[in-house]
XYZ file of N, CA and C in Angstrom:
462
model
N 0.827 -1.204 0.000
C 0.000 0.000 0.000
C 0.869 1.265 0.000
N 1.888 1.148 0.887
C 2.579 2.299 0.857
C 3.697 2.771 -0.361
N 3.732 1.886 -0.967
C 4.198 1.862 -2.461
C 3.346 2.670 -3.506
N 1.989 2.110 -3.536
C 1.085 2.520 -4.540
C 0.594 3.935 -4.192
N 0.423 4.526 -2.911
C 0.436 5.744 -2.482
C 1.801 6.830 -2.546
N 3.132 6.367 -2.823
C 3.454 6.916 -3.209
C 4.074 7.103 -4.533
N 3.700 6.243 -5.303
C 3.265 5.986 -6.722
C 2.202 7.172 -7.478
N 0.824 7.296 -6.683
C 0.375 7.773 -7.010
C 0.343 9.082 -6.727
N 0.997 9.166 -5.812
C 1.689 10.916 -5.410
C 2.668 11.103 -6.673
N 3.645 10.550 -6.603
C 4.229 10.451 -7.842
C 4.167 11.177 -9.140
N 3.040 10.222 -9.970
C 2.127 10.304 -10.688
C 1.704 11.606 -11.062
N 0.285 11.939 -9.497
C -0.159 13.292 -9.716
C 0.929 14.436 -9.475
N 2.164 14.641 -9.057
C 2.800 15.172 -9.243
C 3.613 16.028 -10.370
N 4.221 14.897 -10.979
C 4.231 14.622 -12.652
C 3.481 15.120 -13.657
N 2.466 15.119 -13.137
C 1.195 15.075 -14.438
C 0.944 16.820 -13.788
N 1.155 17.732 -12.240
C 0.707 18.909 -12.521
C 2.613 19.734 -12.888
N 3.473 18.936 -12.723
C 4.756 19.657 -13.512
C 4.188 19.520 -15.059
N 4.333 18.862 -15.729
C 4.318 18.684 -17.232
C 2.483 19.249 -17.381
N 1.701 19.493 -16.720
C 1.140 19.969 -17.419
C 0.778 21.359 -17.153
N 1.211 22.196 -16.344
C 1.548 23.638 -15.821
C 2.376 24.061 -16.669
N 3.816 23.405 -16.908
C 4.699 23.547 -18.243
C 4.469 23.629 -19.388
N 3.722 22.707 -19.856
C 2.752 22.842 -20.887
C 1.473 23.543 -21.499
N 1.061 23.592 -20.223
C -0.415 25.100 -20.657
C 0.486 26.294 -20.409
N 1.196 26.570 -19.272
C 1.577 27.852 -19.137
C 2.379 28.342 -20.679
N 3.265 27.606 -20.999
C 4.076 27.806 -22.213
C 2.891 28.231 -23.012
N 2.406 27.343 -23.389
C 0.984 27.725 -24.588
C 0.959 29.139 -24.733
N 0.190 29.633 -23.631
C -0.897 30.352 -23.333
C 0.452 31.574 -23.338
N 1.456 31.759 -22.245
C 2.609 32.610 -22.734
C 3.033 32.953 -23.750
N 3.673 31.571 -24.819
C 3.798 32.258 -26.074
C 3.273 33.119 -26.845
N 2.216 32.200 -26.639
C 0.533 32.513 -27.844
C 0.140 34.442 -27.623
N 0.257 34.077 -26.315
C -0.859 35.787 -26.191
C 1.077 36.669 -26.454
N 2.183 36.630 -25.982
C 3.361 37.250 -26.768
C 3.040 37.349 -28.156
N 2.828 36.322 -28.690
C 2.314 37.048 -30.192
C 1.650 37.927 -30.905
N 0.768 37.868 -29.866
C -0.064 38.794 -29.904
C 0.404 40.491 -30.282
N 1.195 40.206 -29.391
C 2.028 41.977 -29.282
C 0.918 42.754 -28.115
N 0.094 42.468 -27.700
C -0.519 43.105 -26.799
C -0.158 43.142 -25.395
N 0.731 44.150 -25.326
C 0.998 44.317 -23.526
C 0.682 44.548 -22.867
N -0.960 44.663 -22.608
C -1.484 44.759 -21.695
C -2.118 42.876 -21.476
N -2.474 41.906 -22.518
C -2.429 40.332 -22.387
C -1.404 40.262 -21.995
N 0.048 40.578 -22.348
C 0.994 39.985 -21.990
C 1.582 40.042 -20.498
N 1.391 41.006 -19.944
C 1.724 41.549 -18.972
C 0.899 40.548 -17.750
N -0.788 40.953 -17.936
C -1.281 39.423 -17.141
C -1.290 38.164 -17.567
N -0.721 37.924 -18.621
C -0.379 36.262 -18.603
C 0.718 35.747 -17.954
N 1.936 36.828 -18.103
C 3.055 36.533 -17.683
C 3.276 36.486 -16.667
N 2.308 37.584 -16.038
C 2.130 37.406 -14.585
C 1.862 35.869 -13.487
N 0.770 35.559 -14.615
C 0.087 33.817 -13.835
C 1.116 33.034 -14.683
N 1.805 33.182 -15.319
C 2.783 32.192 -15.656
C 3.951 32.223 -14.294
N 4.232 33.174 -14.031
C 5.117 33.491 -13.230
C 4.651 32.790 -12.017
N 3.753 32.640 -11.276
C 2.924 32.270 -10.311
C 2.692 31.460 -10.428
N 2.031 30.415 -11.785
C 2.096 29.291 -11.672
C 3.423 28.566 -11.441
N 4.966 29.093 -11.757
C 5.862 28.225 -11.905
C 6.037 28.122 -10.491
N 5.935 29.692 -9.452
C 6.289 29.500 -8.179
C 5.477 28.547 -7.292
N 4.397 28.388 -7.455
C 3.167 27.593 -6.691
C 2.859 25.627 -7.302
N 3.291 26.044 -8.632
C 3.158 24.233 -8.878
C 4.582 24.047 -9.463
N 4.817 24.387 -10.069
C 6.594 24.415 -10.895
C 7.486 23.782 -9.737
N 7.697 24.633 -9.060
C 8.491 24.845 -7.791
C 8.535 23.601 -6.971
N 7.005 23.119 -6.438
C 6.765 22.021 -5.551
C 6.916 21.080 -6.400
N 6.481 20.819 -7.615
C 6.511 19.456 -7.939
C 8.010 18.734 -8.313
N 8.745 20.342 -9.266
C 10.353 19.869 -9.481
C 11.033 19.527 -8.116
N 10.661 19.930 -7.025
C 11.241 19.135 -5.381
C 10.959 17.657 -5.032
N 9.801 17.879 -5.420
C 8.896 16.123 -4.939
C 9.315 15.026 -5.671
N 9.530 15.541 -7.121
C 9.568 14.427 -8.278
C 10.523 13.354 -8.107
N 11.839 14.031 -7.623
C 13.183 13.397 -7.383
C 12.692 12.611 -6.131
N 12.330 13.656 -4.992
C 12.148 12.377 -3.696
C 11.294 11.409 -3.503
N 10.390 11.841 -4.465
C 9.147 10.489 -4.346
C 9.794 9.353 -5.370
N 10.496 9.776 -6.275
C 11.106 8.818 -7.433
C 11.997 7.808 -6.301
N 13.154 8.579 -5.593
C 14.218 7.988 -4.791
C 13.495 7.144 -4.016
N 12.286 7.508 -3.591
C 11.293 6.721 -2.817
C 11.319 5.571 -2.801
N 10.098 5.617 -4.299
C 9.753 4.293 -4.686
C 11.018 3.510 -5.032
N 12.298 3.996 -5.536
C 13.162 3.152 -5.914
C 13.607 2.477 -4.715
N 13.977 2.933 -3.309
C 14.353 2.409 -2.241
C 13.278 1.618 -1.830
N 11.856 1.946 -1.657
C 10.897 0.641 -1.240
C 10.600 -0.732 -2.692
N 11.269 -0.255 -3.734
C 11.011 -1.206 -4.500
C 12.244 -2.270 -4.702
N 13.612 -1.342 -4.057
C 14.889 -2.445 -3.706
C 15.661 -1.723 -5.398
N 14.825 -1.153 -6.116
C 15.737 -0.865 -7.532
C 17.012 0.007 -7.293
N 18.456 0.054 -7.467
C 19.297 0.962 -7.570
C 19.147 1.985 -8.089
N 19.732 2.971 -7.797
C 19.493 4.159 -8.836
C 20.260 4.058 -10.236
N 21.425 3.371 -9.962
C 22.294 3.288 -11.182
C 21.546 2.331 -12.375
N 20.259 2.023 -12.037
C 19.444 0.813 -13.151
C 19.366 2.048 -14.543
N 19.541 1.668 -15.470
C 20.113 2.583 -16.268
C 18.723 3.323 -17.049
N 17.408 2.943 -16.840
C 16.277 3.550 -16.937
C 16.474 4.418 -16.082
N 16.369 4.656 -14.850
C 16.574 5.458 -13.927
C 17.683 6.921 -13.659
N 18.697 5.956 -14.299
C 19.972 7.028 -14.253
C 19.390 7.761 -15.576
N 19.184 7.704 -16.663
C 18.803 8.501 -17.910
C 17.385 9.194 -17.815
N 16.617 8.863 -16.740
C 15.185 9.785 -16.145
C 16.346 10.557 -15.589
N 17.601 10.838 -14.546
C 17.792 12.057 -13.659
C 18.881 12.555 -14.654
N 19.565 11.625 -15.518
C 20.103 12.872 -16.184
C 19.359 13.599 -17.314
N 17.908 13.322 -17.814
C 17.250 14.263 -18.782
C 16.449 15.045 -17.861
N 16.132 14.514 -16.481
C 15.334 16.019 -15.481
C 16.654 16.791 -15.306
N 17.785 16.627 -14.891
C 19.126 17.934 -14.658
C 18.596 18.786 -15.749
N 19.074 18.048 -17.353
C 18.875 18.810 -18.480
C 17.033 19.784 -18.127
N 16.477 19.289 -18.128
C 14.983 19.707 -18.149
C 15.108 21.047 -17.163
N 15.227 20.434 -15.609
C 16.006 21.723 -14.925
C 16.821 22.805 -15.153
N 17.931 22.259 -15.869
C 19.237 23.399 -16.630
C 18.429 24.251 -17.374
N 17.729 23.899 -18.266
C 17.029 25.114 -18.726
C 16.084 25.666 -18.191
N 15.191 24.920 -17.551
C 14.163 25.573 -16.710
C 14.896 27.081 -15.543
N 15.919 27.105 -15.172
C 16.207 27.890 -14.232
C 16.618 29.165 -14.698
N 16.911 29.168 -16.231
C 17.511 30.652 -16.772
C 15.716 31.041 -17.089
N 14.877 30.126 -17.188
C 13.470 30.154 -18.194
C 12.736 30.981 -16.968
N 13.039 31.326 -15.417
C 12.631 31.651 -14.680
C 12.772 33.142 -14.346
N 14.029 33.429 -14.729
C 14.547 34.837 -14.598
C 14.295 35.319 -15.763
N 13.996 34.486 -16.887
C 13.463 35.263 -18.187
C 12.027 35.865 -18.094
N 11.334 34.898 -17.461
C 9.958 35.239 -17.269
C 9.996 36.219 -16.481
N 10.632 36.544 -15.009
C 10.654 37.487 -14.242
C 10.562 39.007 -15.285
N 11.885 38.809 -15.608
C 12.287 39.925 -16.887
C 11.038 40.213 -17.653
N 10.485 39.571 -18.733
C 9.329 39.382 -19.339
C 8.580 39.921 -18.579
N 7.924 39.930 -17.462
C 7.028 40.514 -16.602
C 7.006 41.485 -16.624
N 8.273 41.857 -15.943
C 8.158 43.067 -15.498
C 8.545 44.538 -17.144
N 8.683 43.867 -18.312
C 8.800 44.396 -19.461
C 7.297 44.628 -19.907
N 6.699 43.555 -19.911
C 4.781 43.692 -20.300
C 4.364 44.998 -19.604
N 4.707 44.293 -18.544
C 3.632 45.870 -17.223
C 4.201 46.772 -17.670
N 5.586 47.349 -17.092
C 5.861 48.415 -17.581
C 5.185 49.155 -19.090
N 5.428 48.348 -20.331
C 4.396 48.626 -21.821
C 2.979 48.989 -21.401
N 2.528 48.004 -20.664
C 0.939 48.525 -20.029
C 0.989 49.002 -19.651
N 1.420 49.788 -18.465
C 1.435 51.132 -17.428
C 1.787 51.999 -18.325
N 2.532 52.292 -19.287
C 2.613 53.580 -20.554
C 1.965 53.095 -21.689
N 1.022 52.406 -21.699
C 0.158 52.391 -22.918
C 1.177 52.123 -24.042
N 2.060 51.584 -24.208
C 3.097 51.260 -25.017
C 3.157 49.482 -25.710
N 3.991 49.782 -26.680
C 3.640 47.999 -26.915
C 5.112 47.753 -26.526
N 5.280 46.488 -26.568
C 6.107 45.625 -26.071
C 7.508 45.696 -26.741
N 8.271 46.062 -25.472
C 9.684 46.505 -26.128
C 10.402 45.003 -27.009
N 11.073 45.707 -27.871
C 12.167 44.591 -28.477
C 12.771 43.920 -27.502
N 13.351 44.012 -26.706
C 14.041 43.025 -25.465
C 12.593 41.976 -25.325
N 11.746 42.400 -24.972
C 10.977 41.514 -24.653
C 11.032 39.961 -25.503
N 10.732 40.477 -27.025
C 10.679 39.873 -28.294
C 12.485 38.697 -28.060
N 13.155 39.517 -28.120
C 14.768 38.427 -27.885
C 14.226 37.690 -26.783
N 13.940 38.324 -25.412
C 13.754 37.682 -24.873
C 12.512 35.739 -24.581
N 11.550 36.130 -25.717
C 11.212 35.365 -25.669
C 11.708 34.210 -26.501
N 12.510 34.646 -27.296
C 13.089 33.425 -28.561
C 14.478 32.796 -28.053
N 15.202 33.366 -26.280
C 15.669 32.795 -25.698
C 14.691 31.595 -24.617
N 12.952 32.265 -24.611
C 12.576 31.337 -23.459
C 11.969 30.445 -24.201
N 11.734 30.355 -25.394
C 11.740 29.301 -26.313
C 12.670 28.038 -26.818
N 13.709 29.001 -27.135
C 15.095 27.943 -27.290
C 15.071 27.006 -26.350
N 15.049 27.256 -24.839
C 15.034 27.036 -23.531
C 13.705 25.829 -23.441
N 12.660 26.048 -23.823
C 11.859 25.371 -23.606
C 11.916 24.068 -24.246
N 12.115 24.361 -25.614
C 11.842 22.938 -26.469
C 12.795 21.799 -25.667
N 14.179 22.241 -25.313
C 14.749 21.012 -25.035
C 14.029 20.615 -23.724
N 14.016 20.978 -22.780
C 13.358 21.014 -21.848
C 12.082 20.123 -21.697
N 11.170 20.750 -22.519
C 9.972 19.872 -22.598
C 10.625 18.080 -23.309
N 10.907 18.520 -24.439
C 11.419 17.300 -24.929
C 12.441 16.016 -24.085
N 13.085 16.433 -23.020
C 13.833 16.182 -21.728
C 12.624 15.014 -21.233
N 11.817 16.158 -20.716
C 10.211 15.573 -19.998
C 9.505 14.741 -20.842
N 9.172 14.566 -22.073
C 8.353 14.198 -22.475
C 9.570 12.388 -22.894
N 11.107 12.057 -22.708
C 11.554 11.155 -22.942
C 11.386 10.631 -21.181
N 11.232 11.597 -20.607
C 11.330 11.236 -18.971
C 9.831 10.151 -18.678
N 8.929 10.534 -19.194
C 7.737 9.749 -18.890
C 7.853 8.824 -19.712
N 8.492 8.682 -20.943
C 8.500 7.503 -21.612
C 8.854 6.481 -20.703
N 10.433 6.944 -20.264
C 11.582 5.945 -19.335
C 10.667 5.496 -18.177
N 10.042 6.572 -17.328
C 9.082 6.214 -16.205
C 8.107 5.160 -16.606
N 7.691 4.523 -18.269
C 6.728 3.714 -17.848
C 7.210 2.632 -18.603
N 8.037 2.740 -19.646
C 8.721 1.283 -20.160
C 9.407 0.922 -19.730
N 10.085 1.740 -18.549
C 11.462 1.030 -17.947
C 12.417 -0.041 -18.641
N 12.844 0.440 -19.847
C 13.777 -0.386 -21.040
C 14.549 -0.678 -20.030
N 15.436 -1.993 -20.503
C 16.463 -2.431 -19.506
C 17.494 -2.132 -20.376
């Protein structure tokens, strides 16, 4: 029982990282396209907030509930499914952490455009085709990470 409970902590864990990552990105890019800084400014905002409130907790949990189950299930960490899940979350992380201070930046670039009725400075624009660059590997990191989490190739 105490396996499958924290399995399924696990799990729902997982599923609100990758999918907070995934809508937030959306919905960030998308309305940036827009060019409207006054959308951009409150999206970026709840992007920002979402990373601190679910981002935050789940990239902590993921590793210890993983180490978890591997210690109540007797698996090593060095089982080489395992070792290639923590070295594509580092990678996933490595970019995620510059993707944080970009958004900060980004933020506080929108508002400012909205508070002067202005559109969205060029920095903003670089800036997002760095939080892009940033993302794809990242997601792509995650999206080989759940593969490994459920075929466990030997």
């Amino acid at each position: 029982m105490e396996y499958l409970v924290a399995k399924w902590l696990h799990i729902l864990s997982s599923t609100l990282l990758f999918g907070t990552g995934l809508g937030s990105a959306y919905y960030m890019f998308f309305t940036s396209l827009t060019r409207d800084a006054r959308a951009a400014a409150v999206v970026v905002r709840y992007v920002v907030l979402a990373d601190w409130l679910f981002t935050t907790t789940t990239i902590v949990f993921q590793p210890l509930s993983g180490w978890y189950m591997a210690h109540l299930a007797g698996i090593p960490l060095t089982t080489p499914w395992i070792f290639w899940t923590l070295v594509l979350y580092v990678l996933a992380g490595a970019c995620w952490l510059p993707v944080v201070w970009i958004q900060i930046r980004m933020r506080a670039l929108a508002q400012a455009a909205a508070t002067h009725n202005q559109p969205l400075p060029p920095r903003y624009f670089q800036l997002l085709k760095i939080w892009t660059a940033l993302g794809v590997p990242a997601f792509l990191a995650m999206v080989a990470v759940f593969y490994l989490m459920v075929a466990k190739p030997t």
